[in-house]
mmCIF file with all atom_site columns, N, CA and C in Angstrom:
data_model
loop_
_atom_site.group_PDB
_atom_site.id
_atom_site.type_symbol
_atom_site.label_atom_id
_atom_site.label_alt_id
_atom_site.label_comp_id
_atom_site.label_asym_id
_atom_site.label_entity_id
_atom_site.label_seq_id
_atom_site.pdbx_PDB_ins_code
_atom_site.Cartn_x
_atom_site.Cartn_y
_atom_site.Cartn_z
_atom_site.occupancy
_atom_site.B_iso_or_equiv
_atom_site.pdbx_formal_charge
_atom_site.auth_seq_id
_atom_site.auth_comp_id
_atom_site.auth_asym_id
_atom_site.auth_atom_id
_atom_site.pdbx_PDB_model_num
ATOM 1   N N  . MET A 1 1  ? 0.847   -1.173 0.000   1.00 94.00 ? 15 MET A N  1
ATOM 2   C CA . MET A 1 1  ? 0.000   0.000  0.000   1.00 94.00 ? 15 MET A CA 1
ATOM 3   C C  . MET A 1 1  ? 0.892   1.235  0.000   1.00 94.00 ? 15 MET A C  1
ATOM 4   N N  . TYR A 1 2  ? 0.586   2.165  -0.904  1.00 96.00 ? 16 TYR A N  1
ATOM 5   C CA . TYR A 1 2  ? 1.337   3.418  -0.991  1.00 96.00 ? 16 TYR A CA 1
ATOM 6   C C  . TYR A 1 2  ? 0.351   4.582  -0.985  1.00 96.00 ? 16 TYR A C  1
ATOM 7   N N  . LEU A 1 3  ? 0.608   5.554  -0.149  1.00 96.00 ? 17 LEU A N  1
ATOM 8   C CA . LEU A 1 3  ? -0.170  6.779  -0.129  1.00 96.00 ? 17 LEU A CA 1
ATOM 9   C C  . LEU A 1 3  ? 0.567   7.783  -1.015  1.00 96.00 ? 17 LEU A C  1
ATOM 10  N N  . VAL A 1 4  ? -0.031  8.133  -2.124  1.00 93.00 ? 18 VAL A N  1
ATOM 11  C CA . VAL A 1 4  ? 0.617   8.981  -3.116  1.00 93.00 ? 18 VAL A CA 1
ATOM 12  C C  . VAL A 1 4  ? 0.464   10.441 -2.707  1.00 93.00 ? 18 VAL A C  1
ATOM 13  N N  . ASP A 1 5  ? 1.587   11.106 -2.547  1.00 93.00 ? 19 ASP A N  1
ATOM 14  C CA . ASP A 1 5  ? 1.618   12.517 -2.175  1.00 93.00 ? 19 ASP A CA 1
ATOM 15  C C  . ASP A 1 5  ? 1.182   13.384 -3.351  1.00 93.00 ? 19 ASP A C  1
ATOM 16  N N  . THR A 1 6  ? 0.716   14.583 -3.054  1.00 93.00 ? 20 THR A N  1
ATOM 17  C CA . THR A 1 6  ? 0.255   15.519 -4.076  1.00 93.00 ? 20 THR A CA 1
ATOM 18  C C  . THR A 1 6  ? 1.329   15.785 -5.122  1.00 93.00 ? 20 THR A C  1
ATOM 19  N N  . ASP A 1 7  ? 2.570   15.974 -4.708  1.00 90.00 ? 21 ASP A N  1
ATOM 20  C CA . ASP A 1 7  ? 3.648   16.257 -5.655  1.00 90.00 ? 21 ASP A CA 1
ATOM 21  C C  . ASP A 1 7  ? 3.871   15.096 -6.623  1.00 90.00 ? 21 ASP A C  1
ATOM 22  N N  . VAL A 1 8  ? 3.824   13.887 -6.112  1.00 90.00 ? 22 VAL A N  1
ATOM 23  C CA . VAL A 1 8  ? 4.004   12.711 -6.970  1.00 90.00 ? 22 VAL A CA 1
ATOM 24  C C  . VAL A 1 8  ? 2.819   12.591 -7.920  1.00 90.00 ? 22 VAL A C  1
ATOM 25  N N  . PHE A 1 9  ? 1.643   12.763 -7.397  1.00 84.00 ? 23 PHE A N  1
ATOM 26  C CA . PHE A 1 9  ? 0.420   12.652 -8.185  1.00 84.00 ? 23 PHE A CA 1
ATOM 27  C C  . PHE A 1 9  ? 0.380   13.716 -9.290  1.00 84.00 ? 23 PHE A C  1
ATOM 28  N N  . SER A 1 10 ? 0.739   14.936 -8.951  1.00 87.00 ? 24 SER A N  1
ATOM 29  C CA . SER A 1 10 ? 0.725   16.042 -9.909  1.00 87.00 ? 24 SER A CA 1
ATOM 30  C C  . SER A 1 10 ? 1.795   15.888 -10.986 1.00 87.00 ? 24 SER A C  1
ATOM 31  N N  . GLU A 1 11 ? 2.839   15.171 -10.672 1.00 87.00 ? 25 GLU A N  1
ATOM 32  C CA . GLU A 1 11 ? 3.918   14.956 -11.638 1.00 87.00 ? 25 GLU A CA 1
ATOM 33  C C  . GLU A 1 11 ? 3.386   14.326 -12.931 1.00 87.00 ? 25 GLU A C  1
ATOM 34  N N  . LEU A 1 12 ? 2.338   13.539 -12.807 1.00 84.00 ? 26 LEU A N  1
ATOM 35  C CA . LEU A 1 12 ? 1.777   12.867 -13.976 1.00 84.00 ? 26 LEU A CA 1
ATOM 36  C C  . LEU A 1 12 ? 1.141   13.828 -14.965 1.00 84.00 ? 26 LEU A C  1
ATOM 37  N N  . ARG A 1 13 ? 0.845   15.029 -14.533 1.00 85.00 ? 27 ARG A N  1
ATOM 38  C CA . ARG A 1 13 ? 0.250   16.036 -15.423 1.00 85.00 ? 27 ARG A CA 1
ATOM 39  C C  . ARG A 1 13 ? 1.307   16.889 -16.124 1.00 85.00 ? 27 ARG A C  1
ATOM 40  N N  . GLN A 1 14 ? 2.529   16.746 -15.728 1.00 86.00 ? 28 GLN A N  1
ATOM 41  C CA . GLN A 1 14 ? 3.597   17.576 -16.299 1.00 86.00 ? 28 GLN A CA 1
ATOM 42  C C  . GLN A 1 14 ? 3.955   17.090 -17.704 1.00 86.00 ? 28 GLN A C  1
ATOM 43  N N  . SER A 1 15 ? 4.313   18.042 -18.563 1.00 86.00 ? 29 SER A N  1
ATOM 44  C CA . SER A 1 15 ? 4.749   17.648 -19.905 1.00 86.00 ? 29 SER A CA 1
ATOM 45  C C  . SER A 1 15 ? 6.144   17.025 -19.854 1.00 86.00 ? 29 SER A C  1
ATOM 46  N N  . ARG A 1 16 ? 6.976   17.494 -18.934 1.00 92.00 ? 30 ARG A N  1
ATOM 47  C CA . ARG A 1 16 ? 8.319   16.922 -18.740 1.00 92.00 ? 30 ARG A CA 1
ATOM 48  C C  . ARG A 1 16 ? 8.339   16.219 -17.388 1.00 92.00 ? 30 ARG A C  1
ATOM 49  N N  . ARG A 1 17 ? 7.860   14.988 -17.389 1.00 90.00 ? 31 ARG A N  1
ATOM 50  C CA . ARG A 1 17 ? 7.742   14.222 -16.148 1.00 90.00 ? 31 ARG A CA 1
ATOM 51  C C  . ARG A 1 17 ? 9.107   13.757 -15.654 1.00 90.00 ? 31 ARG A C  1
ATOM 52  N N  . ASN A 1 18 ? 9.215   13.677 -14.348 1.00 91.00 ? 32 ASN A N  1
ATOM 53  C CA . ASN A 1 18 ? 10.414  13.138 -13.733 1.00 91.00 ? 32 ASN A CA 1
ATOM 54  C C  . ASN A 1 18 ? 10.458  11.646 -14.020 1.00 91.00 ? 32 ASN A C  1
ATOM 55  N N  . ARG A 1 19 ? 11.520  11.203 -14.680 1.00 92.00 ? 33 ARG A N  1
ATOM 56  C CA . ARG A 1 19 ? 11.589  9.798  -15.097 1.00 92.00 ? 33 ARG A CA 1
ATOM 57  C C  . ARG A 1 19 ? 11.651  8.840  -13.922 1.00 92.00 ? 33 ARG A C  1
ATOM 58  N N  . ASN A 1 20 ? 12.186  9.280  -12.792 1.00 93.00 ? 34 ASN A N  1
ATOM 59  C CA . ASN A 1 20 ? 12.228  8.415  -11.608 1.00 93.00 ? 34 ASN A CA 1
ATOM 60  C C  . ASN A 1 20 ? 10.826  8.182  -11.052 1.00 93.00 ? 34 ASN A C  1
ATOM 61  N N  . VAL A 1 21 ? 10.022  9.240  -11.039 1.00 91.00 ? 35 VAL A N  1
ATOM 62  C CA . VAL A 1 21 ? 8.642   9.112  -10.554 1.00 91.00 ? 35 VAL A CA 1
ATOM 63  C C  . VAL A 1 21 ? 7.854   8.209  -11.492 1.00 91.00 ? 35 VAL A C  1
ATOM 64  N N  . VAL A 1 22 ? 7.965   8.469  -12.783 1.00 90.00 ? 36 VAL A N  1
ATOM 65  C CA . VAL A 1 22 ? 7.246   7.666  -13.772 1.00 90.00 ? 36 VAL A CA 1
ATOM 66  C C  . VAL A 1 22 ? 7.703   6.208  -13.710 1.00 90.00 ? 36 VAL A C  1
ATOM 67  N N  . GLY A 1 23 ? 9.002   5.997  -13.572 1.00 92.00 ? 37 GLY A N  1
ATOM 68  C CA . GLY A 1 23 ? 9.526   4.636  -13.476 1.00 92.00 ? 37 GLY A CA 1
ATOM 69  C C  . GLY A 1 23 ? 9.011   3.909  -12.260 1.00 92.00 ? 37 GLY A C  1
ATOM 70  N N  . TRP A 1 24 ? 9.011   4.583  -11.126 1.00 92.00 ? 38 TRP A N  1
ATOM 71  C CA . TRP A 1 24 ? 8.515   3.963  -9.896  1.00 92.00 ? 38 TRP A CA 1
ATOM 72  C C  . TRP A 1 24 ? 7.043   3.603  -10.041 1.00 92.00 ? 38 TRP A C  1
ATOM 73  N N  . LEU A 1 25 ? 6.249   4.549  -10.550 1.00 89.00 ? 39 LEU A N  1
ATOM 74  C CA . LEU A 1 25 ? 4.823   4.290  -10.706 1.00 89.00 ? 39 LEU A CA 1
ATOM 75  C C  . LEU A 1 25 ? 4.571   3.142  -11.687 1.00 89.00 ? 39 LEU A C  1
ATOM 76  N N  . GLY A 1 26 ? 5.452   2.989  -12.662 1.00 89.00 ? 40 GLY A N  1
ATOM 77  C CA . GLY A 1 26 ? 5.309   1.901  -13.626 1.00 89.00 ? 40 GLY A CA 1
ATOM 78  C C  . GLY A 1 26 ? 5.579   0.526  -13.043 1.00 89.00 ? 40 GLY A C  1
ATOM 79  N N  . HIS A 1 27 ? 6.262   0.487  -11.915 1.00 94.00 ? 41 HIS A N  1
ATOM 80  C CA . HIS A 1 27 ? 6.591   -0.791 -11.287 1.00 94.00 ? 41 HIS A CA 1
ATOM 81  C C  . HIS A 1 27 ? 5.685   -1.142 -10.110 1.00 94.00 ? 41 HIS A C  1
ATOM 82  N N  . VAL A 1 28 ? 4.791   -0.239 -9.790  1.00 95.00 ? 42 VAL A N  1
ATOM 83  C CA . VAL A 1 28 ? 3.898   -0.457 -8.649  1.00 95.00 ? 42 VAL A CA 1
ATOM 84  C C  . VAL A 1 28 ? 2.527   -0.884 -9.173  1.00 95.00 ? 42 VAL A C  1
ATOM 85  N N  . ASN A 1 29 ? 1.945   -1.855 -8.515  1.00 95.00 ? 43 ASN A N  1
ATOM 86  C CA . ASN A 1 29 ? 0.591   -2.285 -8.859  1.00 95.00 ? 43 ASN A CA 1
ATOM 87  C C  . ASN A 1 29 ? -0.377  -1.143 -8.559  1.00 95.00 ? 43 ASN A C  1
ATOM 88  N N  . ALA A 1 30 ? -1.174  -0.756 -9.534  1.00 91.00 ? 44 ALA A N  1
ATOM 89  C CA . ALA A 1 30 ? -2.107  0.365  -9.370  1.00 91.00 ? 44 ALA A CA 1
ATOM 90  C C  . ALA A 1 30 ? -3.058  0.145  -8.192  1.00 91.00 ? 44 ALA A C  1
ATOM 91  N N  . ALA A 1 31 ? -3.400  -1.084 -7.913  1.00 95.00 ? 45 ALA A N  1
ATOM 92  C CA . ALA A 1 31 ? -4.310  -1.379 -6.791  1.00 95.00 ? 45 ALA A CA 1
ATOM 93  C C  . ALA A 1 31 ? -3.667  -1.061 -5.450  1.00 95.00 ? 45 ALA A C  1
ATOM 94  N N  . ASP A 1 32 ? -2.355  -0.897 -5.419  1.00 96.00 ? 46 ASP A N  1
ATOM 95  C CA . ASP A 1 32 ? -1.649  -0.573 -4.183  1.00 96.00 ? 46 ASP A CA 1
ATOM 96  C C  . ASP A 1 32 ? -1.477  0.928  -3.973  1.00 96.00 ? 46 ASP A C  1
ATOM 97  N N  . LEU A 1 33 ? -1.966  1.738  -4.923  1.00 96.00 ? 47 LEU A N  1
ATOM 98  C CA . LEU A 1 33 ? -1.836  3.195  -4.819  1.00 96.00 ? 47 LEU A CA 1
ATOM 99  C C  . LEU A 1 33 ? -3.101  3.791  -4.238  1.00 96.00 ? 47 LEU A C  1
ATOM 100 N N  . PHE A 1 34 ? -2.920  4.660  -3.237  1.00 97.00 ? 48 PHE A N  1
ATOM 101 C CA . PHE A 1 34 ? -4.041  5.301  -2.569  1.00 97.00 ? 48 PHE A CA 1
ATOM 102 C C  . PHE A 1 34 ? -3.835  6.805  -2.548  1.00 97.00 ? 48 PHE A C  1
ATOM 103 N N  . LEU A 1 35 ? -4.948  7.531  -2.507  1.00 96.00 ? 49 LEU A N  1
ATOM 104 C CA . LEU A 1 35 ? -4.914  8.986  -2.382  1.00 96.00 ? 49 LEU A CA 1
ATOM 105 C C  . LEU A 1 35 ? -5.574  9.379  -1.076  1.00 96.00 ? 49 LEU A C  1
ATOM 106 N N  . SER A 1 36 ? -5.143  10.496 -0.555  1.00 96.00 ? 50 SER A N  1
ATOM 107 C CA . SER A 1 36 ? -5.738  11.067 0.643   1.00 96.00 ? 50 SER A CA 1
ATOM 108 C C  . SER A 1 36 ? -6.700  12.186 0.243   1.00 96.00 ? 50 SER A C  1
ATOM 109 N N  . VAL A 1 37 ? -7.700  12.403 1.071   1.00 96.00 ? 51 VAL A N  1
ATOM 110 C CA . VAL A 1 37 ? -8.587  13.542 0.821   1.00 96.00 ? 51 VAL A CA 1
ATOM 111 C C  . VAL A 1 37 ? -7.808  14.851 0.917   1.00 96.00 ? 51 VAL A C  1
ATOM 112 N N  . VAL A 1 38 ? -6.695  14.841 1.622   1.00 96.00 ? 52 VAL A N  1
ATOM 113 C CA . VAL A 1 38 ? -5.846  16.037 1.701   1.00 96.00 ? 52 VAL A CA 1
ATOM 114 C C  . VAL A 1 38 ? -5.284  16.352 0.314   1.00 96.00 ? 52 VAL A C  1
ATOM 115 N N  . THR A 1 39 ? -4.811  15.344 -0.387  1.00 95.00 ? 53 THR A N  1
ATOM 116 C CA . THR A 1 39 ? -4.303  15.525 -1.751  1.00 95.00 ? 53 THR A CA 1
ATOM 117 C C  . THR A 1 39 ? -5.403  16.058 -2.655  1.00 95.00 ? 53 THR A C  1
ATOM 118 N N  . ILE A 1 40 ? -6.574  15.492 -2.562  1.00 96.00 ? 54 ILE A N  1
ATOM 119 C CA . ILE A 1 40 ? -7.698  15.949 -3.375  1.00 96.00 ? 54 ILE A CA 1
ATOM 120 C C  . ILE A 1 40 ? -8.028  17.402 -3.049  1.00 96.00 ? 54 ILE A C  1
ATOM 121 N N  . GLY A 1 41 ? -8.014  17.750 -1.773  1.00 96.00 ? 55 GLY A N  1
ATOM 122 C CA . GLY A 1 41 ? -8.268  19.127 -1.367  1.00 96.00 ? 55 GLY A CA 1
ATOM 123 C C  . GLY A 1 41 ? -7.235  20.094 -1.909  1.00 96.00 ? 55 GLY A C  1
ATOM 124 N N  . GLU A 1 42 ? -5.982  19.682 -1.915  1.00 96.00 ? 56 GLU A N  1
ATOM 125 C CA . GLU A 1 42 ? -4.918  20.538 -2.455  1.00 96.00 ? 56 GLU A CA 1
ATOM 126 C C  . GLU A 1 42 ? -5.090  20.750 -3.953  1.00 96.00 ? 56 GLU A C  1
ATOM 127 N N  . ILE A 1 43 ? -5.486  19.712 -4.650  1.00 95.00 ? 57 ILE A N  1
ATOM 128 C CA . ILE A 1 43 ? -5.720  19.841 -6.088  1.00 95.00 ? 57 ILE A CA 1
ATOM 129 C C  . ILE A 1 43 ? -6.940  20.731 -6.345  1.00 95.00 ? 57 ILE A C  1
ATOM 130 N N  . GLU A 1 44 ? -7.988  20.565 -5.560  1.00 96.00 ? 58 GLU A N  1
ATOM 131 C CA . GLU A 1 44 ? -9.165  21.417 -5.710  1.00 96.00 ? 58 GLU A CA 1
ATOM 132 C C  . GLU A 1 44 ? -8.829  22.884 -5.438  1.00 96.00 ? 58 GLU A C  1
ATOM 133 N N  . LEU A 1 45 ? -7.950  23.133 -4.480  1.00 96.00 ? 59 LEU A N  1
ATOM 134 C CA . LEU A 1 45 ? -7.509  24.501 -4.207  1.00 96.00 ? 59 LEU A CA 1
ATOM 135 C C  . LEU A 1 45 ? -6.771  25.067 -5.420  1.00 96.00 ? 59 LEU A C  1
ATOM 136 N N  . GLY A 1 46 ? -5.914  24.251 -6.024  1.00 95.00 ? 60 GLY A N  1
ATOM 137 C CA . GLY A 1 46 ? -5.206  24.680 -7.228  1.00 95.00 ? 60 GLY A CA 1
ATOM 138 C C  . GLY A 1 46 ? -6.166  24.983 -8.364  1.00 95.00 ? 60 GLY A C  1
ATOM 139 N N  . ILE A 1 47 ? -7.196  24.176 -8.509  1.00 96.00 ? 61 ILE A N  1
ATOM 140 C CA . ILE A 1 47 ? -8.207  24.410 -9.536  1.00 96.00 ? 61 ILE A CA 1
ATOM 141 C C  . ILE A 1 47 ? -8.915  25.729 -9.271  1.00 96.00 ? 61 ILE A C  1
ATOM 142 N N  . SER A 1 48 ? -9.287  25.950 -8.030  1.00 97.00 ? 62 SER A N  1
ATOM 143 C CA . SER A 1 48 ? -9.968  27.192 -7.654  1.00 97.00 ? 62 SER A CA 1
ATOM 144 C C  . SER A 1 48 ? -9.116  28.419 -7.971  1.00 97.00 ? 62 SER A C  1
ATOM 145 N N  . ARG A 1 49 ? -7.839  28.347 -7.675  1.00 96.00 ? 63 ARG A N  1
ATOM 146 C CA . ARG A 1 49 ? -6.938  29.467 -7.967  1.00 96.00 ? 63 ARG A CA 1
ATOM 147 C C  . ARG A 1 49 ? -6.797  29.692 -9.468  1.00 96.00 ? 63 ARG A C  1
ATOM 148 N N  . GLN A 1 50 ? -6.752  28.604 -10.224 1.00 96.00 ? 64 GLN A N  1
ATOM 149 C CA . GLN A 1 50 ? -6.598  28.723 -11.674 1.00 96.00 ? 64 GLN A CA 1
ATOM 150 C C  . GLN A 1 50 ? -7.848  29.271 -12.358 1.00 96.00 ? 64 GLN A C  1
ATOM 151 N N  . GLN A 1 51 ? -9.007  29.135 -11.735 1.00 96.00 ? 65 GLN A N  1
ATOM 152 C CA . GLN A 1 51 ? -10.243 29.637 -12.336 1.00 96.00 ? 65 GLN A CA 1
ATOM 153 C C  . GLN A 1 51 ? -10.176 31.144 -12.566 1.00 96.00 ? 65 GLN A C  1
ATOM 154 N N  . HIS A 1 52 ? -9.423  31.838 -11.742 1.00 92.00 ? 66 HIS A N  1
ATOM 155 C CA . HIS A 1 52 ? -9.287  33.283 -11.881 1.00 92.00 ? 66 HIS A CA 1
ATOM 156 C C  . HIS A 1 52 ? -8.189  33.656 -12.869 1.00 92.00 ? 66 HIS A C  1
ATOM 157 N N  . VAL A 1 53 ? -7.202  32.797 -13.004 1.00 96.00 ? 67 VAL A N  1
ATOM 158 C CA . VAL A 1 53 ? -6.034  33.074 -13.830 1.00 96.00 ? 67 VAL A CA 1
ATOM 159 C C  . VAL A 1 53 ? -6.199  32.500 -15.235 1.00 96.00 ? 67 VAL A C  1
ATOM 160 N N  . ASN A 1 54 ? -6.620  31.236 -15.301 1.00 97.00 ? 68 ASN A N  1
ATOM 161 C CA . ASN A 1 54 ? -6.703  30.521 -16.573 1.00 97.00 ? 68 ASN A CA 1
ATOM 162 C C  . ASN A 1 54 ? -7.875  29.540 -16.509 1.00 97.00 ? 68 ASN A C  1
ATOM 163 N N  . PRO A 1 55 ? -9.089  30.018 -16.794 1.00 97.00 ? 69 PRO A N  1
ATOM 164 C CA . PRO A 1 55 ? -10.277 29.161 -16.676 1.00 97.00 ? 69 PRO A CA 1
ATOM 165 C C  . PRO A 1 55 ? -10.222 27.888 -17.534 1.00 97.00 ? 69 PRO A C  1
ATOM 166 N N  . VAL A 1 56 ? -9.597  27.958 -18.692 1.00 97.00 ? 70 VAL A N  1
ATOM 167 C CA . VAL A 1 56 ? -9.503  26.777 -19.553 1.00 97.00 ? 70 VAL A CA 1
ATOM 168 C C  . VAL A 1 56 ? -8.659  25.701 -18.874 1.00 97.00 ? 70 VAL A C  1
ATOM 169 N N  . PHE A 1 57 ? -7.516  26.107 -18.327 1.00 95.00 ? 71 PHE A N  1
ATOM 170 C CA . PHE A 1 57 ? -6.655  25.163 -17.619 1.00 95.00 ? 71 PHE A CA 1
ATOM 171 C C  . PHE A 1 57 ? -7.360  24.617 -16.383 1.00 95.00 ? 71 PHE A C  1
ATOM 172 N N  . ALA A 1 58 ? -8.096  25.469 -15.683 1.00 97.00 ? 72 ALA A N  1
ATOM 173 C CA . ALA A 1 58 ? -8.845  25.025 -14.500 1.00 97.00 ? 72 ALA A CA 1
ATOM 174 C C  . ALA A 1 58 ? -9.841  23.940 -14.876 1.00 97.00 ? 72 ALA A C  1
ATOM 175 N N  . LYS A 1 59 ? -10.502 24.103 -16.012 1.00 97.00 ? 73 LYS A N  1
ATOM 176 C CA . LYS A 1 59 ? -11.461 23.098 -16.480 1.00 97.00 ? 73 LYS A CA 1
ATOM 177 C C  . LYS A 1 59 ? -10.750 21.790 -16.818 1.00 97.00 ? 73 LYS A C  1
ATOM 178 N N  . GLN A 1 60 ? -9.577  21.884 -17.442 1.00 95.00 ? 74 GLN A N  1
ATOM 179 C CA . GLN A 1 60 ? -8.805  20.679 -17.756 1.00 95.00 ? 74 GLN A CA 1
ATOM 180 C C  . GLN A 1 60 ? -8.407  19.941 -16.483 1.00 95.00 ? 74 GLN A C  1
ATOM 181 N N  . LEU A 1 61 ? -7.963  20.701 -15.484 1.00 94.00 ? 75 LEU A N  1
ATOM 182 C CA . LEU A 1 61 ? -7.604  20.090 -14.207 1.00 94.00 ? 75 LEU A CA 1
ATOM 183 C C  . LEU A 1 61 ? -8.808  19.440 -13.537 1.00 94.00 ? 75 LEU A C  1
ATOM 184 N N  . ALA A 1 62 ? -9.938  20.124 -13.569 1.00 96.00 ? 76 ALA A N  1
ATOM 185 C CA . ALA A 1 62 ? -11.155 19.593 -12.952 1.00 96.00 ? 76 ALA A CA 1
ATOM 186 C C  . ALA A 1 62 ? -11.586 18.299 -13.637 1.00 96.00 ? 76 ALA A C  1
ATOM 187 N N  . ASP A 1 63 ? -11.499 18.265 -14.964 1.00 96.00 ? 77 ASP A N  1
ATOM 188 C CA . ASP A 1 63 ? -11.847 17.043 -15.698 1.00 96.00 ? 77 ASP A CA 1
ATOM 189 C C  . ASP A 1 63 ? -10.895 15.903 -15.335 1.00 96.00 ? 77 ASP A C  1
ATOM 190 N N  . TRP A 1 64 ? -9.598  16.215 -15.259 1.00 93.00 ? 78 TRP A N  1
ATOM 191 C CA . TRP A 1 64 ? -8.586  15.225 -14.876 1.00 93.00 ? 78 TRP A CA 1
ATOM 192 C C  . TRP A 1 64 ? -8.871  14.699 -13.465 1.00 93.00 ? 78 TRP A C  1
ATOM 193 N N  . LEU A 1 65 ? -9.202  15.599 -12.559 1.00 95.00 ? 79 LEU A N  1
ATOM 194 C CA . LEU A 1 65 ? -9.494  15.185 -11.189 1.00 95.00 ? 79 LEU A CA 1
ATOM 195 C C  . LEU A 1 65 ? -10.733 14.286 -11.145 1.00 95.00 ? 79 LEU A C  1
ATOM 196 N N  . ASP A 1 66 ? -11.758 14.632 -11.910 1.00 96.00 ? 80 ASP A N  1
ATOM 197 C CA . ASP A 1 66 ? -12.965 13.794 -11.952 1.00 96.00 ? 80 ASP A CA 1
ATOM 198 C C  . ASP A 1 66 ? -12.642 12.373 -12.418 1.00 96.00 ? 80 ASP A C  1
ATOM 199 N N  . LEU A 1 67 ? -11.846 12.266 -13.465 1.00 94.00 ? 81 LEU A N  1
ATOM 200 C CA . LEU A 1 67 ? -11.442 10.945 -13.957 1.00 94.00 ? 81 LEU A CA 1
ATOM 201 C C  . LEU A 1 67 ? -10.651 10.184 -12.891 1.00 94.00 ? 81 LEU A C  1
ATOM 202 N N  . THR A 1 68 ? -9.780  10.906 -12.225 1.00 92.00 ? 82 THR A N  1
ATOM 203 C CA . THR A 1 68 ? -8.946  10.305 -11.188 1.00 92.00 ? 82 THR A CA 1
ATOM 204 C C  . THR A 1 68 ? -9.789  9.809  -10.018 1.00 92.00 ? 82 THR A C  1
ATOM 205 N N  . LEU A 1 69 ? -10.756 10.604 -9.608  1.00 94.00 ? 83 LEU A N  1
ATOM 206 C CA . LEU A 1 69 ? -11.614 10.196 -8.496  1.00 94.00 ? 83 LEU A CA 1
ATOM 207 C C  . LEU A 1 69 ? -12.383 8.925  -8.833  1.00 94.00 ? 83 LEU A C  1
ATOM 208 N N  . ARG A 1 70 ? -12.830 8.823  -10.078 1.00 95.00 ? 84 ARG A N  1
ATOM 209 C CA . ARG A 1 70 ? -13.524 7.597  -10.496 1.00 95.00 ? 84 ARG A CA 1
ATOM 210 C C  . ARG A 1 70 ? -12.568 6.410  -10.530 1.00 95.00 ? 84 ARG A C  1
ATOM 211 N N  . ALA A 1 71 ? -11.349 6.651  -10.983 1.00 93.00 ? 85 ALA A N  1
ATOM 212 C CA . ALA A 1 71 ? -10.366 5.568  -11.087 1.00 93.00 ? 85 ALA A CA 1
ATOM 213 C C  . ALA A 1 71 ? -9.942  5.066  -9.703  1.00 93.00 ? 85 ALA A C  1
ATOM 214 N N  . TYR A 1 72 ? -9.787  5.982  -8.756  1.00 95.00 ? 86 TYR A N  1
ATOM 215 C CA . TYR A 1 72 ? -9.319  5.577  -7.428  1.00 95.00 ? 86 TYR A CA 1
ATOM 216 C C  . TYR A 1 72 ? -10.458 5.064  -6.556  1.00 95.00 ? 86 TYR A C  1
ATOM 217 N N  . GLY A 1 73 ? -11.646 5.561  -6.744  1.00 94.00 ? 87 GLY A N  1
ATOM 218 C CA . GLY A 1 73 ? -12.824 5.061  -6.032  1.00 94.00 ? 87 GLY A CA 1
ATOM 219 C C  . GLY A 1 73 ? -12.602 4.826  -4.554  1.00 94.00 ? 87 GLY A C  1
ATOM 220 N N  . GLU A 1 74 ? -12.601 3.547  -4.172  1.00 95.00 ? 88 GLU A N  1
ATOM 221 C CA . GLU A 1 74 ? -12.471 3.185  -2.752  1.00 95.00 ? 88 GLU A CA 1
ATOM 222 C C  . GLU A 1 74 ? -11.036 3.286  -2.239  1.00 95.00 ? 88 GLU A C  1
ATOM 223 N N  . ARG A 1 75 ? -10.127 3.681  -3.095  1.00 97.00 ? 89 ARG A N  1
ATOM 224 C CA . ARG A 1 75 ? -8.723  3.850  -2.664  1.00 97.00 ? 89 ARG A CA 1
ATOM 225 C C  . ARG A 1 75 ? -8.438  5.294  -2.290  1.00 97.00 ? 89 ARG A C  1
ATOM 226 N N  . ILE A 1 76 ? -9.491  6.044  -1.949  1.00 97.00 ? 90 ILE A N  1
ATOM 227 C CA . ILE A 1 76 ? -9.338  7.402  -1.434  1.00 97.00 ? 90 ILE A CA 1
ATOM 228 C C  . ILE A 1 76 ? -9.553  7.334  0.061   1.00 97.00 ? 90 ILE A C  1
ATOM 229 N N  . LEU A 1 77 ? -8.532  7.749  0.794   1.00 97.00 ? 91 LEU A N  1
ATOM 230 C CA . LEU A 1 77 ? -8.555  7.620  2.254   1.00 97.00 ? 91 LEU A CA 1
ATOM 231 C C  . LEU A 1 77 ? -8.943  8.931  2.924   1.00 97.00 ? 91 LEU A C  1
ATOM 232 N N  . PRO A 1 78 ? -9.750  8.837  3.985   1.00 94.00 ? 92 PRO A N  1
ATOM 233 C CA . PRO A 1 78 ? -10.192 10.057 4.677   1.00 94.00 ? 92 PRO A CA 1
ATOM 234 C C  . PRO A 1 78 ? -9.135  10.800 5.420   1.00 94.00 ? 92 PRO A C  1
#
């Protein structure tokens, strides 16, 4: 079981991803990856801030987060 930190999770959205992070995630069983509601809250805060600066990017982030929440489902920890 791994609790994925916000920085690691956000790395997947970068155009120039850290190869060590990507490599590690590629070797871990997806069922062993968990998210915290704290991570989700931090991402939602980032989306909220971007709505004022770049609404298009905020929408892209919100869509990505929605997909992620569905993918992680019961692997989101309180």
